[in-house]
CSV table of N, CA and C in Angstrom, one decimal:
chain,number,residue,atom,x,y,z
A,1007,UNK,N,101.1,133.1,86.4
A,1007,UNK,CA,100.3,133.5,85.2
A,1007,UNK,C,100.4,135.0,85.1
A,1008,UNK,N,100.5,135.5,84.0
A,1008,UNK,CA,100.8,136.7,83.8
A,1008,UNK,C,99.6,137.4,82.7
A,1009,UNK,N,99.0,138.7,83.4
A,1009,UNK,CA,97.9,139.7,82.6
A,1009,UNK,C,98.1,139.9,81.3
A,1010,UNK,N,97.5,140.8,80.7
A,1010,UNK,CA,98.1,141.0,79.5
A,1010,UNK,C,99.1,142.4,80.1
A,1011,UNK,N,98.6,143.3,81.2
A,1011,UNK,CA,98.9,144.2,81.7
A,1011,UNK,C,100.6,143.7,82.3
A,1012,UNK,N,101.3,142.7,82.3
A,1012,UNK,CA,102.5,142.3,82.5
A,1012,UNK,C,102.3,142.1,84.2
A,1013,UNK,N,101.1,142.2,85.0
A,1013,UNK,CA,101.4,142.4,86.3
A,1013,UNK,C,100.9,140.6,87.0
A,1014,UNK,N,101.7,139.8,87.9
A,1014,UNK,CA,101.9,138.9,87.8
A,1014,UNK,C,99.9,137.9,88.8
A,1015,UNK,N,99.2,137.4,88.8
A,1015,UNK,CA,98.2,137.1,89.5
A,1015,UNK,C,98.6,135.9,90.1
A,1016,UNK,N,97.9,135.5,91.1
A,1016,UNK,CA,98.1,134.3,91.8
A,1016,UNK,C,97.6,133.1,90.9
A,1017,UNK,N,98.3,131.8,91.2
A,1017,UNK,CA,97.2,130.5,90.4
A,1017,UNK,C,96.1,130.6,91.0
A,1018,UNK,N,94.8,130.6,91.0
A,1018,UNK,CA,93.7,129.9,91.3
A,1018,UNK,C,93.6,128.0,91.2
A,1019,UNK,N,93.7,127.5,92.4
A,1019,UNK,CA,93.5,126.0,92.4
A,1019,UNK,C,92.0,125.8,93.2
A,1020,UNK,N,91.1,124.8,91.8
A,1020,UNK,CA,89.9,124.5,92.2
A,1020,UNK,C,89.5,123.4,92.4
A,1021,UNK,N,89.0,122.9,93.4
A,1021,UNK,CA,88.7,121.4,93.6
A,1021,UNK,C,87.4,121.0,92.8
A,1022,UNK,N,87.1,120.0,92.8
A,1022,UNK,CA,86.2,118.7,92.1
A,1022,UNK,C,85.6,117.9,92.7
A,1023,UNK,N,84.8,118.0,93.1
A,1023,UNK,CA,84.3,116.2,93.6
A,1023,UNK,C,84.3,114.9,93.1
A,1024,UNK,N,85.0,113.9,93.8
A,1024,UNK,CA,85.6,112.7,93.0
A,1024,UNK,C,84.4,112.1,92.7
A,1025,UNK,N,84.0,111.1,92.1
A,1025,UNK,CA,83.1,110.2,92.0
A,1025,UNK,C,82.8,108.6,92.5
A,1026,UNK,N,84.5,109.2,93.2
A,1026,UNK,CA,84.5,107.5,94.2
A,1026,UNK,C,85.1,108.2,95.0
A,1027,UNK,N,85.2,106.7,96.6
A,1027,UNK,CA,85.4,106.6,98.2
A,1027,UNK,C,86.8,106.2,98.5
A,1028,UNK,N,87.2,104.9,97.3
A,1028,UNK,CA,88.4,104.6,97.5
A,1028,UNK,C,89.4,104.2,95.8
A,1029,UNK,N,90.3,104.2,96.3
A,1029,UNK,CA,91.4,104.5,95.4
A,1029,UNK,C,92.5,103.7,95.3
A,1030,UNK,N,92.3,102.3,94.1
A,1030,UNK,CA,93.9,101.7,94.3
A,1030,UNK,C,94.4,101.5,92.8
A,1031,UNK,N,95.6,101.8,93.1
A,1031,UNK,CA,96.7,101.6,91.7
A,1031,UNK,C,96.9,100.6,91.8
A,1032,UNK,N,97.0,99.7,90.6
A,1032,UNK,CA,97.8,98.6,90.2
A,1032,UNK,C,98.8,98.7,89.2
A,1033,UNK,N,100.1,98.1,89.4
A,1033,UNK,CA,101.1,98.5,88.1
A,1033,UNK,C,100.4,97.3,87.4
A,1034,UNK,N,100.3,98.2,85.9
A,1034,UNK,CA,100.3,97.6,84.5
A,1034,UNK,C,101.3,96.6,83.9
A,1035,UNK,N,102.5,96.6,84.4
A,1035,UNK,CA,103.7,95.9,84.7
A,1035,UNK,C,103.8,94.7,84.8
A,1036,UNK,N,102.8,94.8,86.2
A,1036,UNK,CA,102.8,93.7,86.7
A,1036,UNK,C,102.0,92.5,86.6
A,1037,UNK,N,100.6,93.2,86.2
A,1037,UNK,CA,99.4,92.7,85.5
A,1037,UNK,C,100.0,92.0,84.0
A,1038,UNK,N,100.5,92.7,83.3
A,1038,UNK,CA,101.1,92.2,82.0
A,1038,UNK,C,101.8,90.8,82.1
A,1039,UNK,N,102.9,91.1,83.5
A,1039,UNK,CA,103.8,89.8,83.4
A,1039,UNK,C,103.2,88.8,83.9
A,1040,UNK,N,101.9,88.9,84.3
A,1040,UNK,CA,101.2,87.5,85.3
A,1040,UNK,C,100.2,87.0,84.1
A,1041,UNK,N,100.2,87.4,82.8
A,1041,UNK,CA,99.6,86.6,82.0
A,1041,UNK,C,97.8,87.5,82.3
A,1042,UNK,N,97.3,88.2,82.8
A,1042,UNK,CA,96.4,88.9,83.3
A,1042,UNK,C,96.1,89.7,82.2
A,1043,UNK,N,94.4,89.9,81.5
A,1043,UNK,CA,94.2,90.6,80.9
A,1043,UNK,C,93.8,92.1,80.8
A,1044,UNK,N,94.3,93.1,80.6
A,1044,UNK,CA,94.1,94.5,81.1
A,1044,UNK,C,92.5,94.8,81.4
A,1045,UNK,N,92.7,95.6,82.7
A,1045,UNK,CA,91.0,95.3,83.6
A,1045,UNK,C,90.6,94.4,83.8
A,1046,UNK,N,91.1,92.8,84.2
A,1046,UNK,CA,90.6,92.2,85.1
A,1046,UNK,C,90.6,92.5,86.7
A,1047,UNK,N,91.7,92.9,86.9
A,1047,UNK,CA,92.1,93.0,88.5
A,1047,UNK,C,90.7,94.3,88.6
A,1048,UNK,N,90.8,95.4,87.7
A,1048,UNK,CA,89.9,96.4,88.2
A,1048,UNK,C,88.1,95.6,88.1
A,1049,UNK,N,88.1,95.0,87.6
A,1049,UNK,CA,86.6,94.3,87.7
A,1049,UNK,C,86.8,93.3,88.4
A,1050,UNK,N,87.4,92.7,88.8
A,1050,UNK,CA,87.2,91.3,90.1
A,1050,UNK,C,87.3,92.0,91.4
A,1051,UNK,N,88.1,93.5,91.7
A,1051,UNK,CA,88.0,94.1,92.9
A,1051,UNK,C,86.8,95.4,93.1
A,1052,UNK,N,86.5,95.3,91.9
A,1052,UNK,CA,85.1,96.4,91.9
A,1052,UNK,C,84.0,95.8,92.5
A,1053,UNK,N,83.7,94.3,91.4
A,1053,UNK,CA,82.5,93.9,92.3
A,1053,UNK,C,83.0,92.9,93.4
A,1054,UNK,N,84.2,92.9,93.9
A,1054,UNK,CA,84.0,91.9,95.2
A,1054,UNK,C,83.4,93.3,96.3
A,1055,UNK,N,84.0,94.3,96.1
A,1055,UNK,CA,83.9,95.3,97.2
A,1055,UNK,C,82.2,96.1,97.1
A,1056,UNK,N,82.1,96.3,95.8
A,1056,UNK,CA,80.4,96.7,95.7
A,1056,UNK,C,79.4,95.3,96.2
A,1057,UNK,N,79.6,94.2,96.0
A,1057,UNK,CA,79.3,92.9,96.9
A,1057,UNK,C,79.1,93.3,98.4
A,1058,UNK,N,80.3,93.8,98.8
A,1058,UNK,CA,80.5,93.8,100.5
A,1058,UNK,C,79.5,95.2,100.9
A,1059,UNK,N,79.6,96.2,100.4
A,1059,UNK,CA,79.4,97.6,100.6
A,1059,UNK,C,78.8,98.3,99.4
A,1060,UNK,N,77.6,98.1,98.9
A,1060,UNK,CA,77.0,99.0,97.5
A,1060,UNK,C,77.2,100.4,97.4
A,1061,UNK,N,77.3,101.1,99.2
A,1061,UNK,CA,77.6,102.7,98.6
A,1061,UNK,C,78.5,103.1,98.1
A,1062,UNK,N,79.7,102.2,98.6
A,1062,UNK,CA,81.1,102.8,98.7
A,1062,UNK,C,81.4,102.5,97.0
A,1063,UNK,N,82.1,103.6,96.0
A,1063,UNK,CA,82.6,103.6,94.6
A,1063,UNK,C,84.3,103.2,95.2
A,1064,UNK,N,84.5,102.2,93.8
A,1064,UNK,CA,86.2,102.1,94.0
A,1064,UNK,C,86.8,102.4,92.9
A,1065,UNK,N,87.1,103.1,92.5
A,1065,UNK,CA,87.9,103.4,91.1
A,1065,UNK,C,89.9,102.4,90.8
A,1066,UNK,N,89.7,101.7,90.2
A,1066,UNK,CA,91.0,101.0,90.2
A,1066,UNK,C,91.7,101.4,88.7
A,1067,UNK,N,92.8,102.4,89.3
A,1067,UNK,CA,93.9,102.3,88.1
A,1067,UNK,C,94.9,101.6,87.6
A,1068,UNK,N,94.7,101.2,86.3
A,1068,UNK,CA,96.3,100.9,86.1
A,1068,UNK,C,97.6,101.5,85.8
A,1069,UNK,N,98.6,101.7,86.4
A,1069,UNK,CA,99.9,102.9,85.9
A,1069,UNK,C,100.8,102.3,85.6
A,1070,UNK,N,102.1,103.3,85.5
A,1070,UNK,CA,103.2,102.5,85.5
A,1070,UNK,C,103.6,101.6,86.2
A,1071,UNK,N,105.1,101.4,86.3
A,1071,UNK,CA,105.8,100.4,87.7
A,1071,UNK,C,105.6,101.7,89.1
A,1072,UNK,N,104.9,100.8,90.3
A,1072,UNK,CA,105.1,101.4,90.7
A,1072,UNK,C,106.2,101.2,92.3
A,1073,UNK,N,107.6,100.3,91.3
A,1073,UNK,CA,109.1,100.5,92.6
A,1073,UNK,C,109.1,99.1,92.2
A,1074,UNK,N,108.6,98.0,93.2
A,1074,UNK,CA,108.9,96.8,93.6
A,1074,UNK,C,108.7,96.4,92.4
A,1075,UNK,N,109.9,95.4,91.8
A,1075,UNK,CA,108.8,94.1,90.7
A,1075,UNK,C,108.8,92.6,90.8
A,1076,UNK,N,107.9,92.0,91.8
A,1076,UNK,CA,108.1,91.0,92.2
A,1076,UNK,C,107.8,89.9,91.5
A,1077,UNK,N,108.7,88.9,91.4
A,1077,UNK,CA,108.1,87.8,90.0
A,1077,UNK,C,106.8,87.3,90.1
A,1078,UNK,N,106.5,86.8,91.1
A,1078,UNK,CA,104.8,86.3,91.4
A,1078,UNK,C,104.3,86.6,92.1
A,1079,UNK,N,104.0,88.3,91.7
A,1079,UNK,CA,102.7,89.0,92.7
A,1079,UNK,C,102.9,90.4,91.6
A,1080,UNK,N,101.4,90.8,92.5
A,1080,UNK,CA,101.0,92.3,91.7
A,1080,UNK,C,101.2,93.4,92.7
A,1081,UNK,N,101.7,94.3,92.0
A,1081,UNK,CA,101.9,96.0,93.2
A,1081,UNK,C,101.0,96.6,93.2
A,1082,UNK,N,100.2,96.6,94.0
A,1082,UNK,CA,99.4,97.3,94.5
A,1082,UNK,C,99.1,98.8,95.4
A,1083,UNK,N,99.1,99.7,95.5
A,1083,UNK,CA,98.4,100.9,96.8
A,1083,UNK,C,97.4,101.2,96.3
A,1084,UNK,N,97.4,102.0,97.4
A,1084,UNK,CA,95.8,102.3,98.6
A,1084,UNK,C,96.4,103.8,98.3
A,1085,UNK,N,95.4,104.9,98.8
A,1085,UNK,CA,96.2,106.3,99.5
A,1085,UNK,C,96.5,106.3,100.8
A,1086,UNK,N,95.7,105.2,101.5
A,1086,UNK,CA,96.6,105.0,102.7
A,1086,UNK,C,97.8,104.4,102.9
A,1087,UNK,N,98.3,103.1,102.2
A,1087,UNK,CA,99.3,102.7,101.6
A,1087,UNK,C,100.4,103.6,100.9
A,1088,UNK,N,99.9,104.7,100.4
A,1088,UNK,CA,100.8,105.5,99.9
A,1088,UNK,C,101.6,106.6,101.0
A,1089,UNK,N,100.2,107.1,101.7
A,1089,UNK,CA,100.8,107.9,103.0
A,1089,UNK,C,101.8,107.6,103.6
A,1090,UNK,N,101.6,105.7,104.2
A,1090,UNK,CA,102.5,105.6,104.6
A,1090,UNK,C,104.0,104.8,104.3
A,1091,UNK,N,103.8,104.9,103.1
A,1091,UNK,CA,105.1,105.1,102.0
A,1091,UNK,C,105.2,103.6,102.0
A,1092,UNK,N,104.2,102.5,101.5
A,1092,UNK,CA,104.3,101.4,101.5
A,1092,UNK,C,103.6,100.8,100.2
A,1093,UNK,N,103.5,99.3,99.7
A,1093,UNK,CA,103.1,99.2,98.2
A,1093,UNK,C,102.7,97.7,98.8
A,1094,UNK,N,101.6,97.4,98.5
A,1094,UNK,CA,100.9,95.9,98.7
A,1094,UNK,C,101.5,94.9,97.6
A,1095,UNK,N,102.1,93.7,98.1
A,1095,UNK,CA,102.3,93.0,96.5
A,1095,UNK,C,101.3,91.7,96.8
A,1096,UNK,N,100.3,92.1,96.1
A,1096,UNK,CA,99.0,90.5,96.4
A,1096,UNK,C,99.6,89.2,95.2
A,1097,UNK,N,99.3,88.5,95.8
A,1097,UNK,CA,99.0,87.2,95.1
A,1097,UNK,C,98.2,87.1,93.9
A,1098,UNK,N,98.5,86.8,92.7
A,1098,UNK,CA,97.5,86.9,91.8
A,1098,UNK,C,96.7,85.8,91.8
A,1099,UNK,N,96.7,84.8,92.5
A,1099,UNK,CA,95.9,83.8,92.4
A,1099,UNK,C,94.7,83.9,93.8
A,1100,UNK,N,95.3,84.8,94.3
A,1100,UNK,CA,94.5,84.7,95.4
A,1100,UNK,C,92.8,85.6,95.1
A,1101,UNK,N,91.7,85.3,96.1
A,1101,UNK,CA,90.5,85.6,95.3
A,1101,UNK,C,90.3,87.0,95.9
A,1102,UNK,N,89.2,87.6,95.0
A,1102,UNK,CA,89.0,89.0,95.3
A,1102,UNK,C,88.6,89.7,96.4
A,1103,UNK,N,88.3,88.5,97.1
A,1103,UNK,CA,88.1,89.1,99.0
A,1103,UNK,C,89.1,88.7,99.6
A,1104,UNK,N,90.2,88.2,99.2
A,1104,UNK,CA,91.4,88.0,100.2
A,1104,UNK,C,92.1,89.2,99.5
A,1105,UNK,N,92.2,90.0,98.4
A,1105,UNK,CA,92.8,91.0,97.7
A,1105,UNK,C,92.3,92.2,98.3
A,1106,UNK,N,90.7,92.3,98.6
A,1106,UNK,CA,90.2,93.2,99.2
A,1106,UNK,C,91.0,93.4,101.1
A,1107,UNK,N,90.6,92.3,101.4
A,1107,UNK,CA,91.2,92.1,102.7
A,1107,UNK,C,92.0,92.9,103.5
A,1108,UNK,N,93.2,92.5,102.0
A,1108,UNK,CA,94.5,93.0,101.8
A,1108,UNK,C,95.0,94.3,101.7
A,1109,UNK,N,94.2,94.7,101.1
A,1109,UNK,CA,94.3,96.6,100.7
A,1109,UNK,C,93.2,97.3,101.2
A,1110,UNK,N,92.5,96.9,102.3
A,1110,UNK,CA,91.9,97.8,103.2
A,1110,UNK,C,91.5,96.7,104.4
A,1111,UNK,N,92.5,96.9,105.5
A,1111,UNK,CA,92.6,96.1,106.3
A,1111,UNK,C,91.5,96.9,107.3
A,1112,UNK,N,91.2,97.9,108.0
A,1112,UNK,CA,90.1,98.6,108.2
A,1112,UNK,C,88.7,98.9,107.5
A,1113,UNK,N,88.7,98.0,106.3
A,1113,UNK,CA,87.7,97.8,106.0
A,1113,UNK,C,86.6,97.5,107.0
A,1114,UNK,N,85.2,97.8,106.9
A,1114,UNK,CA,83.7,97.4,107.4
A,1114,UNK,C,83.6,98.4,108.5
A,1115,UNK,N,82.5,98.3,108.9
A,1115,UNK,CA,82.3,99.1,110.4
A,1115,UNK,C,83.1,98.5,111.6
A,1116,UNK,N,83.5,99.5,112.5
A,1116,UNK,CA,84.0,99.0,113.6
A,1116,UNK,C,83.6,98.2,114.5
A,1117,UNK,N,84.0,97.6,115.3
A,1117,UNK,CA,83.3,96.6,116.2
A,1117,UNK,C,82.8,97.2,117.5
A,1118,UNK,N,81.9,97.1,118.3
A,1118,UNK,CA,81.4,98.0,119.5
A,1118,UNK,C,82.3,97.4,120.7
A,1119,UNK,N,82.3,98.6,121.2
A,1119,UNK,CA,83.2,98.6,122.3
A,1119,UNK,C,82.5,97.7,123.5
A,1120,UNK,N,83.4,96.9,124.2
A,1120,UNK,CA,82.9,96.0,124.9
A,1120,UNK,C,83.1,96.5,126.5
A,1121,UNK,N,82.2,96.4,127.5
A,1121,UNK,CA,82.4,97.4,128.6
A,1121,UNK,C,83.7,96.9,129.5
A,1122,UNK,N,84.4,96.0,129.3
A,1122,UNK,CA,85.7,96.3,130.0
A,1122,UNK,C,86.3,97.5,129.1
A,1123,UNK,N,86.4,97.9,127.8
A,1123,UNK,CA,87.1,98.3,127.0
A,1123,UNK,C,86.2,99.9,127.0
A,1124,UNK,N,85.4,99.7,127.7
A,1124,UNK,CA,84.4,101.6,127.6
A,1124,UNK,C,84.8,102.3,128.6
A,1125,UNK,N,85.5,103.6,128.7
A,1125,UNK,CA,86.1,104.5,129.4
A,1125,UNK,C,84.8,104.7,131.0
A,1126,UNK,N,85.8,104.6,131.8
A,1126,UNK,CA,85.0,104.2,133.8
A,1126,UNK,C,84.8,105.9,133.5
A,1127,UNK,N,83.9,106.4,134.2
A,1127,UNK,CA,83.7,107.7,134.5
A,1127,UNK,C,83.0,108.0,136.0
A,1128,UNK,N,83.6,108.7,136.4
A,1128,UNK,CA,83.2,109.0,138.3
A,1128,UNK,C,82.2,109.6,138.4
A,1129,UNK,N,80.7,109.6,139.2
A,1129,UNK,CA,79.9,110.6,138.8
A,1129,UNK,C,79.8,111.3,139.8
């Protein structure tokens, strides 16, 4: 970006607070070719997951393609799915807790450690 003074300043980049926890893309693509009407997938995985967990916000987009286009299934990611450079293709028939399931396999609180499995310590 440049002054009016012609002398060059740095970008300033400023962050936002999101208004949701988790984050999944669906291609539009794919939704289209399954006979599915635009925002269902995002409303059948909103309230299965606000169901499970009321704090947690899920924001579900629809985008382009995103790579794979599988004849009978939907492309899905996660941002963890994305990290690790991978794309969920769910079943469209399958129900919105098996979709959930699906795209946050770490989902719920963790399970407590069981005392074979709790670190021995010498005292």
């Amino acid at each position: 970006m440049e002054d009016t003074g012609g002398t060059a300043r740095p970008a300033r980049i400023r962050m936002a607070r999101a208004g949701f926890s988790e984050l999944v893309l669906v291609c539009g693509k794919c939704v289209k070719r399954q006979g599915l009407k635009k925002g269902s997938v995002r409303r059948l995985l909103r309230r299965e997951l606000k169901a499970r967990v009321p704090s947690r916000k899920l924001r579900v987009v629809e985008v382009g393609c995103l790579g794979p286009c599988p004849k009978r299934a939907l492309a899905a990611a996660t941002a963890d799915s994305l990290a690790k450079r991978r794309i969920h293709l769910l079943d469209p028939a399958a129900t919105p807790a098996q979709s959930i399931d699906a795209l946050f396999p770490d989902f719920g609180p963790k399970g407590c450690l069981s005392l074979a499995d709790a670190p021995t310590t010498d005292r």
